[in-house]
mmCIF file of C-alpha atoms in Angstrom:
data_model
loop_
_atom_site.group_PDB
_atom_site.id
_atom_site.type_symbol
_atom_site.label_atom_id
_atom_site.label_comp_id
_atom_site.label_asym_id
_atom_site.label_seq_id
_atom_site.Cartn_x
_atom_site.Cartn_y
_atom_site.Cartn_z
ATOM 1 C CA MET A 1 -11.980 -0.754 -0.395
ATOM 2 C CA SER A 2 -13.436 -0.577 2.944
ATOM 3 C CA TYR A 3 -15.247 2.594 4.061
ATOM 4 C CA LYS A 4 -17.607 3.770 7.083
ATOM 5 C CA CYS A 5 -21.000 5.712 6.851
ATOM 6 C CA SER A 6 -20.585 8.889 8.616
ATOM 7 C CA ARG A 7 -24.339 8.339 9.809
ATOM 8 C CA CYS A 8 -25.105 4.869 10.801
ATOM 9 C CA LYS A 9 -21.232 4.003 11.169
ATOM 10 C CA ARG A 10 -21.502 0.367 9.698
ATOM 11 C CA ASP A 11 -19.079 -0.874 7.189
ATOM 12 C CA VAL A 12 -19.441 -0.578 3.445
ATOM 13 C CA GLU A 13 -17.490 -2.466 0.570
ATOM 14 C CA LEU A 14 -17.779 -0.625 -2.508
ATOM 15 C CA ASP A 15 -17.260 -2.205 -6.078
ATOM 16 C CA GLU A 16 -15.713 -0.716 -9.018
ATOM 17 C CA TYR A 17 -19.042 0.307 -10.689
ATOM 18 C CA GLY A 18 -21.439 0.891 -7.648
ATOM 19 C CA GLY A 19 -22.383 4.360 -6.765
ATOM 20 C CA VAL A 20 -21.127 6.341 -3.652
ATOM 21 C CA ARG A 21 -24.000 5.557 -1.357
ATOM 22 C CA CYS A 22 -24.464 3.675 1.651
ATOM 23 C CA PRO A 23 -26.586 0.596 0.883
ATOM 24 C CA TYR A 24 -27.932 0.506 4.809
ATOM 25 C CA CYS A 25 -29.403 4.144 5.162
ATOM 26 C CA GLY A 26 -28.578 5.828 1.607
ATOM 27 C CA HIS A 27 -26.262 8.175 3.289
ATOM 28 C CA ARG A 28 -23.640 9.740 0.558
ATOM 29 C CA VAL A 29 -20.759 10.461 2.965
ATOM 30 C CA LEU A 30 -18.612 7.898 3.407
ATOM 31 C CA LEU A 31 -15.124 7.956 5.248
ATOM 32 C CA LYS A 32 -12.102 6.077 4.278
ATOM 33 C CA GLU A 33 -10.896 3.533 6.927
ATOM 34 C CA ARG A 34 -7.385 4.200 7.874
ATOM 35 C CA SER A 35 -4.418 1.631 8.518
ATOM 36 C CA ARG A 36 -3.529 1.393 12.546
ATOM 37 C CA ASP A 37 -0.013 1.262 11.550
ATOM 38 C CA VAL A 38 2.169 3.480 13.060
ATOM 39 C CA LYS A 39 4.721 5.048 10.319
ATOM 40 C CA GLU A 40 7.839 7.055 11.624
ATOM 41 C CA VAL A 41 9.338 9.949 9.762
ATOM 42 C CA GLY A 42 12.919 10.587 9.738
ATOM 43 C CA VAL A 43 14.037 13.836 10.842
ATOM 44 C CA ARG A 44 17.004 15.774 9.237
#
């Protein structure tokens, strides 16, 4: 799963057993990347 560090803005790949910490700067706030797909919601 791909995340982005909120401090250094680098892409971070987390493995299943790793901690939630950026390996580059040590920051603990990671942002989940959103898909760029446009979803349409039906209105009734």
